[in-house]
Amino acid sequence: MPRRAPLTIGTAPLTALEVVAVARDGVPVTLSAEALAEIAASRKVVEALADDVEPHYGVSTGFGALAVRHIPVEARVQLQRSLVRSHAAGNGSEVEREVIRALMVLRLATLATGRTGVRTETAVAYADMISAGITPVVREYGSLGCSGDLAPLAHCALALMGEGEVRDADGVLRPASEALSAAGITPVELAEKEGLALINGTSGMLGMLLLASADLHRLLATADLAAAMSVEALLGTDAVFAADLQALRPHPGQADSAANLRALLKGSAIMAGHRAEATTRVQDAYSLRCAPQVHGAARDTLAHADTVAGRELAAAVDNPVVTIDGRVESNGNFHGAPLGYVLDFLAIAIADVASISERRTDRFLDVARNHGLPPFLADDPGVDSGHMIAQYTQAGIVSELKRLAAPASVDSIPSSAMQEDHVAMGWAAARKLRRAVDGFTRVVAIELLTAARALDLRAPLAPAPATGAARDRLRESVAGPGPDRWLAPEIEEAVKLVASGELLAAAESVTGPLH
C-alpha cells in the first residue's frame, strides 16, 4: 500500500470518516500513549483476577454454556487458543477487504479504550497487522450478530496468532504465519481474557453500516440529480419543489432533497419552454412530483442510522468488560439489535428510492407518457429497441432490492445450548445491505443514462447548467443518441461514474455542494 500518515487511535471514539479511510484507503494506524496507558491499567485488573481462587467468567472459566467450568492456570493459554480456533468457523465466499479492515480498526478502537483487559503487546500487534495491510480471510457465513461478530472476529484473532489464511498488502493469499513474518510481526500467544476481547464485539456490522452510510450520502444526492434530469426531460414542473410548499411538511430530508432539485433545475431552457403548457397539465405523476418526499424520507432514515452508528462508535463492547472503577462485569452490550434494526431500515429505504427511480425511467420509454419522445428513445423504433431492455435490467434489480428489504433482524436462531437463545442477525442485515447499495447504484445509473439520452433528444432546447454538466460528463464516456449499440458497457460506465461520484461532482461544479 502507498505510505500514508497513520491514524492515531486513542481512548476517544473514532469518526465514521476515519474508519472509512482505514478501510478503503489503506491508512495505517498507531495507538496513542493514553490508549497504551489505559490498556496497561485494565490488564492489571485482569491479572489480579487470574490469580484469584474464585472463578471469573472469561478469565478463569469456559465460555457461553461452558462458563460453569473453572479452568486451572496451566490450561488457560490452551483455553484462549481453543476459543479462537473453534470460533473461526466461518464458511462461504471471502468477505471484502474493506469490510475486514473496518472490522479490525473498530475492534482495535475498543481495545484502546482500556475496557477489555488485553495486554499492550496484543493491541500493538493487532495495529501492526492493520498497518501492514494484512487482511485475514473472513467468510460470509458464521455470525449470528449477537455475542458480537464472533466468527468473523475470530478469523482475525486466528491470524494474529499466526494461524489461518490472510491476504497480504498486494492481495496475495498466504498463510498467516508467513505474512506476519514478512512484516516483522511476532505471532501473539493469547493470555487470560484476550480471546474474548478480540472476538466479542459488533465491529463487523458497524463497519458495514459506516461503509454503506458513506456510499448512501453520495447516492441519495445522485438520486436527486437523476430525478432532476428526469423531471426536466419529461417536461415536468419544478413549481412543486418550492420551499414554501415543502415547509408545510417540515421533514428535514424532504427539505434538503427539494432544495437540491431547485438548484439542479435552475436556469433550464427546457423547463422555461413549456411552463405555460405545464400549468394546463395540472400536476405531474407521483414519481416526479413526490421525489423530495421519497428521497427525503430515505435521507431521514440515513440520519437515524448515522445517529445509531455514532453511539456505537462511542461504545466499548466486550463481555466481560473492565469498568472504569476496576470491576470485571458480565453484560449484554454485545447484542446487535440496535445495528440490525437500522441496517434493515436502510435496505427498506433503498428499495423504495430505487423503485421510484425505475418508474421515472419507464415513463421515458412509453409514448403515451413521455411527451413527444420516440418510443423507447430508439433511433429508428422497430429496427432499434433503444433503452427498452435497460429498463428490464433496472426492473430486475428493483425486484431484487424489494426481496433484500425483508428484515433479517426479526429472525432469531437459538445457539450455544440455549444460552444464546435470542440473537440479532445483524451481520446478515449488513451483508444484504451491501448488496442493496450495489443494486441501488446500478438503478440510479440507468435512470441517469436514460434521462441524459432524453435531454439530448429535447435539443435544441438546452438543459439546466447543472443537469447539462452531468450529461456532458457522461458523454465523455458514453455516446449520445443513435442506432442501437452494445448497451451493457454503457450501463457499466454509468455505474462507475455514479459510484465514483463523478457525475454528482459535475453537477456540483455548477450548484456547489448539494445536501
Coordinates of C-alpha atoms in Angstrom, one line a residue:
M1 CA 0.0 0.0 0.0
P2 CA 1.2 3.6 -0.6
R3 CA 2.7 5.1 2.5
R4 CA 0.3 7.4 4.4
A5 CA 0.3 9.3 7.7
P6 CA -1.0 6.9 10.3
L7 CA -4.3 7.4 12.2
T8 CA -3.6 7.7 15.9
I9 CA -6.2 5.7 17.9
G10 CA -6.7 7.0 21.4
T11 CA -9.4 6.5 24.0
A12 CA -11.9 8.8 22.3
P13 CA -14.3 7.4 19.6
L14 CA -13.2 7.2 16.0
T15 CA -15.2 9.1 13.4
A16 CA -17.0 7.5 10.6
L17 CA -14.6 9.1 8.1
E18 CA -11.6 7.7 10.0
V19 CA -13.0 4.2 9.8
V20 CA -13.7 4.6 6.1
A21 CA -10.2 5.9 5.5
V22 CA -8.6 2.9 7.1
A23 CA -11.0 0.5 5.4
R24 CA -10.9 1.9 1.9
D25 CA -7.7 4.0 1.6
G26 CA -5.3 1.7 3.4
V27 CA -4.5 4.3 6.1
P28 CA -2.2 2.7 8.8
V29 CA -2.8 3.0 12.5
T30 CA -1.0 3.6 15.7
L31 CA -2.0 3.7 19.4
S32 CA -1.6 6.8 21.4
A33 CA 0.3 6.9 24.7
E34 CA -3.0 7.5 26.5
A35 CA -4.5 4.4 25.0
L36 CA -1.5 2.3 25.9
A37 CA -1.7 3.5 29.5
E38 CA -5.4 2.6 29.7
I39 CA -4.8 -0.8 28.2
A40 CA -2.0 -1.5 30.7
A41 CA -4.1 -0.3 33.7
S42 CA -7.0 -2.6 32.8
R43 CA -4.7 -5.5 32.2
K44 CA -3.5 -5.3 35.8
V45 CA -7.2 -5.8 36.9
V46 CA -7.5 -8.9 34.8
E47 CA -4.2 -10.3 36.0
A48 CA -5.2 -9.8 39.6
L49 CA -8.4 -11.8 39.0
A50 CA -6.4 -14.5 37.1
D51 CA -4.6 -15.3 40.4
D52 CA -7.9 -15.5 42.4
V53 CA -9.1 -18.9 43.6
E54 CA -12.6 -17.8 42.8
P55 CA -13.7 -18.4 39.1
H56 CA -14.2 -15.3 37.0
Y57 CA -16.0 -15.5 33.6
G58 CA -13.8 -15.0 30.7
V59 CA -10.7 -15.0 32.8
S60 CA -10.6 -18.4 34.5
T61 CA -13.7 -20.1 33.1
G62 CA -15.0 -21.6 29.9
F63 CA -17.3 -19.6 27.6
G64 CA -21.0 -19.5 26.7
A65 CA -22.8 -22.6 28.0
L66 CA -19.5 -23.9 29.3
A67 CA -18.9 -21.0 31.6
V68 CA -19.6 -23.2 34.7
R69 CA -16.2 -24.9 34.4
H70 CA -13.2 -23.4 36.3
I71 CA -10.1 -23.6 34.2
P72 CA -6.7 -24.2 36.0
V73 CA -3.9 -21.8 35.4
E74 CA -1.8 -24.3 33.4
A75 CA -4.7 -24.8 30.8
R76 CA -5.5 -21.1 30.2
V77 CA -3.2 -20.5 27.3
Q78 CA -4.8 -23.5 25.6
L79 CA -8.2 -22.2 26.6
Q80 CA -7.6 -18.9 24.6
R81 CA -6.1 -20.8 21.7
S82 CA -9.0 -23.2 21.6
L83 CA -11.6 -20.4 21.9
V84 CA -10.2 -18.6 18.8
R85 CA -9.7 -21.8 16.7
S86 CA -13.2 -23.2 17.4
H87 CA -14.9 -19.8 16.8
A88 CA -13.1 -19.3 13.5
A89 CA -15.7 -21.4 11.8
G90 CA -16.8 -19.1 9.0
N91 CA -17.8 -20.6 5.7
G92 CA -18.7 -19.4 2.2
S93 CA -17.2 -16.7 0.0
E94 CA -14.5 -14.3 1.2
V95 CA -15.7 -11.1 2.7
E96 CA -14.5 -7.9 1.0
R97 CA -11.1 -6.4 2.2
E98 CA -12.7 -3.1 3.1
V99 CA -15.2 -4.8 5.4
I100 CA -12.4 -6.7 7.2
R101 CA -10.3 -3.7 7.7
A102 CA -13.2 -1.7 9.0
L103 CA -14.0 -4.6 11.4
M104 CA -10.4 -4.7 12.6
V105 CA -9.9 -1.0 13.2
L106 CA -13.2 -0.8 15.1
R107 CA -12.1 -3.8 17.3
L108 CA -8.8 -2.0 17.9
A109 CA -10.6 1.2 18.9
T110 CA -12.4 -0.8 21.6
L111 CA -9.2 -2.4 22.8
A112 CA -7.7 1.2 23.0
T113 CA -10.4 2.3 25.5
G114 CA -8.9 0.1 28.2
R115 CA -12.2 -1.6 28.9
T116 CA -11.3 -5.1 27.5
G117 CA -8.2 -6.1 29.6
V118 CA -5.9 -7.2 26.8
R119 CA -2.1 -6.7 27.1
T120 CA -0.5 -3.8 25.3
E121 CA 1.6 -6.1 23.2
T122 CA -1.5 -7.8 21.9
A123 CA -3.1 -4.4 20.9
V124 CA 0.1 -3.2 19.3
A125 CA 0.4 -6.4 17.2
Y126 CA -3.2 -6.0 16.1
A127 CA -2.4 -2.4 15.0
D128 CA 0.7 -3.6 13.2
M129 CA -1.3 -6.2 11.3
I130 CA -3.7 -3.5 10.0
S131 CA -0.8 -1.1 9.1
A132 CA 1.0 -3.8 7.2
G133 CA -2.1 -4.4 5.0
I134 CA -2.5 -7.9 6.3
T135 CA -6.2 -8.8 5.9
P136 CA -7.3 -12.1 7.4
V137 CA -9.6 -14.2 5.3
V138 CA -13.1 -13.9 6.7
R139 CA -16.0 -15.9 5.4
E140 CA -19.5 -14.8 4.5
Y141 CA -21.4 -17.1 6.9
G142 CA -20.9 -17.7 10.6
S143 CA -22.0 -14.7 12.6
L144 CA -25.4 -14.5 14.3
G145 CA -24.8 -10.9 15.2
C146 CA -25.4 -11.4 18.9
S147 CA -22.3 -12.1 21.0
G148 CA -20.6 -9.7 18.6
D149 CA -19.5 -10.9 15.2
L150 CA -17.8 -13.9 16.8
A151 CA -16.8 -15.9 13.8
P152 CA -15.5 -13.0 11.6
L153 CA -13.5 -11.5 14.5
A154 CA -12.2 -15.0 15.4
H155 CA -10.7 -15.3 12.0
C156 CA -8.8 -12.1 12.6
A157 CA -7.7 -13.2 16.0
L158 CA -6.5 -16.5 14.5
A159 CA -4.3 -14.6 12.0
L160 CA -2.9 -12.6 15.0
M161 CA -1.9 -16.0 16.5
G162 CA -0.1 -16.9 13.2
E163 CA -2.7 -19.3 12.1
G164 CA -5.2 -19.5 9.2
E165 CA -5.0 -17.6 5.9
V166 CA -4.6 -13.9 5.1
R167 CA -4.3 -11.6 2.1
D168 CA -1.1 -9.5 2.1
A169 CA -0.9 -5.9 1.1
D170 CA -0.8 -7.0 -2.6
G171 CA -3.9 -9.2 -2.1
V172 CA -1.9 -12.4 -2.4
L173 CA -3.4 -15.3 -0.4
R174 CA -0.8 -16.5 2.1
P175 CA -0.5 -18.5 5.4
A176 CA -0.8 -16.0 8.3
S177 CA 2.5 -17.1 9.8
E178 CA 4.3 -16.3 6.6
A179 CA 2.7 -12.9 6.1
L180 CA 3.3 -11.9 9.7
S181 CA 7.0 -13.0 9.4
A182 CA 7.4 -11.0 6.2
A183 CA 6.0 -7.9 8.0
G184 CA 8.2 -8.4 11.1
I185 CA 5.2 -9.1 13.4
T186 CA 5.6 -11.8 16.0
P187 CA 2.5 -14.0 16.4
V188 CA 0.7 -13.5 19.7
E189 CA 0.2 -16.2 22.3
L190 CA -3.0 -15.1 23.9
A191 CA -3.3 -14.8 27.7
E192 CA -6.3 -14.8 30.0
K193 CA -9.4 -12.8 28.7
E194 CA -7.7 -11.9 25.4
G195 CA -9.5 -14.4 23.3
L196 CA -12.9 -13.0 24.3
A197 CA -11.7 -9.4 24.0
L198 CA -10.7 -10.0 20.4
I199 CA -13.9 -11.7 19.2
N200 CA -16.7 -10.2 21.3
G201 CA -17.9 -7.1 19.5
T202 CA -20.3 -5.7 17.0
S203 CA -17.4 -4.5 14.8
G204 CA -18.4 -6.2 11.6
M205 CA -21.9 -4.9 11.4
L206 CA -20.9 -1.4 12.5
G207 CA -18.1 -1.4 9.9
M208 CA -20.5 -2.3 7.1
L209 CA -23.0 0.3 8.3
L210 CA -20.4 3.0 8.2
L211 CA -19.3 2.0 4.7
A212 CA -22.9 1.9 3.5
S213 CA -23.6 5.3 5.0
A214 CA -20.6 6.8 3.2
D215 CA -22.0 5.5 -0.1
L216 CA -25.6 6.4 0.6
H217 CA -24.9 10.1 1.4
R218 CA -23.4 10.3 -2.1
L219 CA -26.0 8.1 -3.8
L220 CA -29.0 10.0 -2.4
A221 CA -27.7 13.2 -3.7
T222 CA -27.1 11.5 -7.0
A223 CA -30.7 10.2 -7.0
D224 CA -31.8 13.8 -6.7
L225 CA -29.7 14.6 -9.8
A226 CA -31.3 11.7 -11.7
A227 CA -34.8 12.9 -10.6
A228 CA -34.0 16.4 -11.7
M229 CA -32.9 15.2 -15.1
S230 CA -36.0 13.1 -15.4
V231 CA -38.4 15.9 -14.4
E232 CA -36.7 18.2 -16.9
A233 CA -36.6 15.7 -19.8
L234 CA -40.2 14.6 -19.2
L235 CA -41.4 18.2 -19.3
G236 CA -42.4 18.2 -15.7
T237 CA -42.7 21.2 -13.4
D238 CA -40.4 22.4 -10.7
A239 CA -43.1 24.5 -9.1
V240 CA -44.0 21.7 -6.7
F241 CA -40.4 21.9 -5.2
A242 CA -40.9 25.4 -3.9
A243 CA -39.5 25.9 -0.5
D244 CA -42.8 27.3 1.0
L245 CA -44.7 24.2 -0.2
Q246 CA -42.1 21.9 1.3
A247 CA -42.1 23.7 4.6
L248 CA -45.8 22.8 5.1
R249 CA -44.5 19.3 5.9
P250 CA -41.3 20.0 7.8
H251 CA -39.3 16.8 7.4
P252 CA -35.6 17.9 7.1
G253 CA -34.7 15.3 4.4
Q254 CA -37.6 16.4 2.2
A255 CA -36.5 20.0 2.5
D256 CA -32.9 19.1 1.5
S257 CA -34.0 17.0 -1.4
A258 CA -36.3 19.7 -2.7
A259 CA -33.5 22.3 -2.3
N260 CA -31.3 20.0 -4.4
L261 CA -33.9 19.7 -7.1
R262 CA -34.4 23.5 -7.3
A263 CA -30.6 24.1 -7.6
L264 CA -30.2 21.4 -10.2
L265 CA -33.1 22.7 -12.4
K266 CA -32.2 26.4 -12.1
G267 CA -31.9 28.0 -15.5
S268 CA -33.3 25.2 -17.6
A269 CA -34.3 26.3 -21.1
I270 CA -36.3 23.1 -21.5
M271 CA -38.5 23.9 -18.5
A272 CA -38.8 27.5 -19.4
G273 CA -40.0 26.4 -22.9
H274 CA -43.0 24.5 -21.5
R275 CA -44.0 26.4 -18.4
A276 CA -47.4 27.5 -19.8
E277 CA -48.2 24.0 -21.0
A278 CA -47.2 22.6 -17.6
T279 CA -49.8 24.7 -15.9
T280 CA -52.6 23.2 -18.1
R281 CA -51.5 19.7 -17.3
V282 CA -52.5 20.3 -13.6
Q283 CA -50.0 18.0 -12.0
D284 CA -47.2 15.5 -12.7
A285 CA -47.2 11.9 -11.9
Y286 CA -46.1 10.9 -8.3
S287 CA -42.7 9.6 -9.4
L288 CA -41.9 13.2 -10.5
R289 CA -43.9 15.3 -8.1
C290 CA -43.2 13.3 -4.9
A291 CA -39.4 12.8 -5.5
P292 CA -38.5 15.0 -2.5
Q293 CA -40.9 13.2 -0.2
V294 CA -39.5 9.8 -1.0
H295 CA -35.8 10.7 -1.3
G296 CA -36.2 12.9 1.8
A297 CA -37.7 10.0 3.8
A298 CA -34.6 7.9 2.9
R299 CA -32.4 10.8 4.0
D300 CA -34.1 10.9 7.4
T301 CA -33.7 7.2 7.7
L302 CA -30.0 7.5 7.0
A303 CA -29.7 10.3 9.5
H304 CA -31.2 8.0 12.1
A305 CA -28.8 5.2 11.1
D306 CA -25.9 7.7 11.5
T307 CA -27.1 8.6 15.0
V308 CA -27.1 4.9 16.0
A309 CA -23.7 4.4 14.4
G310 CA -22.3 7.4 16.3
R311 CA -23.5 5.9 19.6
E312 CA -21.9 2.6 18.7
L313 CA -18.6 4.3 17.8
A314 CA -18.6 5.7 21.3
A315 CA -19.2 2.2 22.8
A316 CA -16.7 -0.3 24.3
V317 CA -18.4 -3.6 23.6
D318 CA -17.0 -6.6 25.3
N319 CA -18.1 -9.3 27.7
P320 CA -17.0 -9.3 30.4
V321 CA -15.9 -5.7 30.5
V322 CA -13.4 -3.9 32.7
T323 CA -15.3 -1.0 34.2
I324 CA -13.7 2.4 34.8
D325 CA -13.6 1.7 38.6
G326 CA -11.8 -1.6 38.1
R327 CA -14.6 -4.2 38.2
V328 CA -14.9 -7.0 35.7
E329 CA -18.6 -7.5 34.9
S330 CA -20.6 -9.6 32.6
N331 CA -23.2 -7.7 30.4
G332 CA -25.3 -7.9 27.3
N333 CA -23.9 -4.9 25.4
F334 CA -22.7 -7.2 22.6
H335 CA -26.2 -7.8 21.3
G336 CA -26.6 -6.5 17.8
A337 CA -30.2 -5.3 17.8
P338 CA -29.6 -1.6 17.6
L339 CA -27.4 -2.1 14.5
G340 CA -29.6 -4.8 13.0
Y341 CA -32.7 -2.6 13.0
V342 CA -31.1 0.3 11.2
L343 CA -29.3 -1.9 8.7
D344 CA -32.6 -3.4 7.8
F345 CA -34.3 0.0 7.8
L346 CA -31.8 1.3 5.2
A347 CA -32.4 -1.6 2.9
I348 CA -36.1 -0.7 3.0
A349 CA -35.4 2.9 2.1
I350 CA -33.1 1.9 -0.7
A351 CA -35.7 -0.4 -2.2
D352 CA -38.2 2.4 -2.3
V353 CA -36.0 5.1 -3.7
A354 CA -34.8 2.6 -6.4
S355 CA -38.5 1.8 -7.1
I356 CA -39.4 5.4 -7.8
S357 CA -36.3 5.8 -9.9
E358 CA -37.4 2.8 -12.1
R359 CA -40.8 4.4 -12.5
R360 CA -39.3 7.6 -13.9
T361 CA -37.2 5.6 -16.3
D362 CA -40.2 3.7 -17.5
R363 CA -42.0 6.9 -18.3
F364 CA -39.3 7.8 -20.8
L365 CA -40.0 4.7 -22.9
D366 CA -43.7 5.0 -23.3
V367 CA -45.0 7.3 -26.0
A368 CA -48.3 7.7 -24.0
R369 CA -46.4 9.4 -21.2
N370 CA -43.1 10.8 -22.5
H371 CA -44.5 13.9 -24.1
G372 CA -43.2 13.6 -27.7
L373 CA -40.1 11.5 -27.3
P374 CA -39.7 8.4 -29.6
P375 CA -40.8 5.0 -28.4
F376 CA -38.1 3.6 -26.0
L377 CA -35.9 6.6 -27.0
A378 CA -35.0 4.5 -30.1
D379 CA -33.3 6.0 -33.1
D380 CA -35.5 4.0 -35.5
P381 CA -38.2 2.4 -33.5
G382 CA -38.9 -1.1 -34.6
V383 CA -35.5 -1.5 -36.1
D384 CA -33.9 -0.2 -32.9
S385 CA -35.0 -1.0 -29.3
G386 CA -33.4 2.0 -27.6
H387 CA -33.4 1.7 -23.8
M388 CA -36.2 -0.9 -23.7
I389 CA -34.0 -3.6 -22.1
A390 CA -32.0 -1.2 -20.0
Q391 CA -35.3 -0.7 -18.1
Y392 CA -35.7 -4.5 -17.9
T393 CA -32.3 -4.6 -16.2
Q394 CA -33.3 -1.9 -13.8
A395 CA -36.7 -3.5 -13.0
G396 CA -34.9 -6.8 -12.3
I397 CA -32.6 -5.1 -9.8
V398 CA -35.5 -3.3 -8.2
S399 CA -37.3 -6.6 -7.7
E400 CA -34.2 -8.0 -6.0
L401 CA -34.0 -4.9 -3.8
K402 CA -37.5 -5.5 -2.6
R403 CA -36.5 -9.0 -1.6
L404 CA -33.5 -7.6 0.2
A405 CA -35.7 -5.3 2.1
A406 CA -37.2 -8.2 4.0
P407 CA -35.6 -7.7 7.5
A408 CA -33.0 -10.1 8.9
S409 CA -33.3 -8.6 12.4
V410 CA -36.7 -10.1 13.1
D411 CA -35.2 -13.6 12.9
S412 CA -33.5 -15.4 15.7
I413 CA -32.0 -18.9 15.9
P414 CA -31.0 -20.1 19.3
S415 CA -27.5 -21.3 19.8
S416 CA -24.9 -22.4 22.5
A417 CA -27.2 -24.9 24.2
M418 CA -29.9 -22.2 24.6
Q419 CA -27.5 -19.9 26.5
E420 CA -27.6 -17.6 23.5
D421 CA -31.4 -18.0 22.9
H422 CA -32.1 -14.7 21.2
V423 CA -29.7 -13.4 18.5
A424 CA -29.7 -10.3 16.4
M425 CA -28.8 -11.4 12.9
G426 CA -27.1 -8.0 12.4
W427 CA -24.3 -9.4 10.3
A428 CA -26.9 -10.9 7.9
A429 CA -28.6 -7.5 7.8
A430 CA -25.4 -5.8 7.0
R431 CA -24.4 -8.3 4.2
K432 CA -27.7 -7.8 2.4
L433 CA -27.4 -4.0 2.8
R434 CA -24.1 -4.1 0.9
R435 CA -25.8 -5.9 -1.9
A436 CA -28.7 -3.4 -1.8
V437 CA -26.3 -0.5 -2.0
D438 CA -24.7 -2.0 -5.1
G439 CA -28.1 -2.6 -6.7
F440 CA -29.2 1.0 -5.9
T441 CA -26.1 2.3 -7.6
R442 CA -27.0 0.5 -10.8
V443 CA -30.6 1.6 -10.7
V444 CA -29.7 5.3 -10.4
A445 CA -27.1 4.9 -13.1
I446 CA -29.6 3.5 -15.6
E447 CA -32.0 6.4 -14.8
L448 CA -29.2 8.9 -15.4
L449 CA -28.2 7.2 -18.7
T450 CA -31.8 7.2 -19.9
A451 CA -32.5 10.8 -18.7
A452 CA -29.4 12.0 -20.4
R453 CA -30.5 10.5 -23.7
A454 CA -33.9 12.1 -23.4
L455 CA -32.3 15.5 -22.7
D456 CA -30.3 15.2 -25.9
L457 CA -33.5 14.4 -27.8
R458 CA -35.0 17.6 -26.5
A459 CA -32.5 19.7 -28.5
P460 CA -32.3 22.5 -29.5
L461 CA -33.7 23.3 -26.0
A462 CA -30.9 23.3 -23.5
P463 CA -31.0 21.6 -20.1
A464 CA -30.1 23.5 -16.9
P465 CA -26.4 24.3 -16.4
A466 CA -26.2 21.7 -13.6
T467 CA -28.0 18.8 -15.3
G468 CA -26.2 19.7 -18.5
A469 CA -22.9 19.4 -16.8
A470 CA -23.7 15.9 -15.6
R471 CA -25.0 15.0 -19.1
D472 CA -21.8 16.3 -20.6
R473 CA -19.6 14.3 -18.2
L474 CA -21.5 11.2 -19.2
R475 CA -21.0 12.0 -22.8
E476 CA -17.2 11.9 -22.3
S477 CA -17.6 8.2 -21.7
V478 CA -20.8 7.2 -23.4
A479 CA -22.0 8.4 -26.8
G480 CA -25.3 10.1 -27.3
P481 CA -28.5 9.0 -29.2
G482 CA -28.1 6.9 -32.3
P483 CA -28.7 3.5 -33.7
D484 CA -28.5 0.6 -31.2
R485 CA -25.1 -0.2 -29.8
W486 CA -23.9 -2.9 -27.3
L487 CA -25.6 -1.4 -24.3
A488 CA -24.1 -3.3 -21.4
P489 CA -20.7 -1.5 -21.4
E490 CA -22.5 1.9 -21.5
I491 CA -24.6 0.9 -18.4
E492 CA -21.4 -0.2 -16.6
E493 CA -19.7 3.0 -17.4
A494 CA -22.6 5.0 -16.0
V495 CA -22.4 2.8 -12.9
K496 CA -18.7 3.6 -12.5
L497 CA -19.4 7.3 -12.8
V498 CA -22.2 7.1 -10.2
A499 CA -20.1 5.0 -7.8
S500 CA -17.1 7.3 -8.1
G501 CA -19.2 10.4 -7.6
E502 CA -18.0 11.9 -10.9
L503 CA -21.5 12.7 -12.2
L504 CA -22.5 14.3 -8.9
A505 CA -19.3 16.3 -8.9
A506 CA -20.0 17.5 -12.4
A507 CA -23.4 18.9 -11.3
E508 CA -21.9 20.3 -8.1
S509 CA -19.4 22.2 -10.2
V510 CA -22.4 24.4 -11.1
T511 CA -24.6 24.2 -8.0
G512 CA -21.9 24.0 -5.3
P513 CA -22.2 21.2 -2.7
L514 CA -25.6 19.6 -2.7
H515 CA -27.3 18.3 0.5

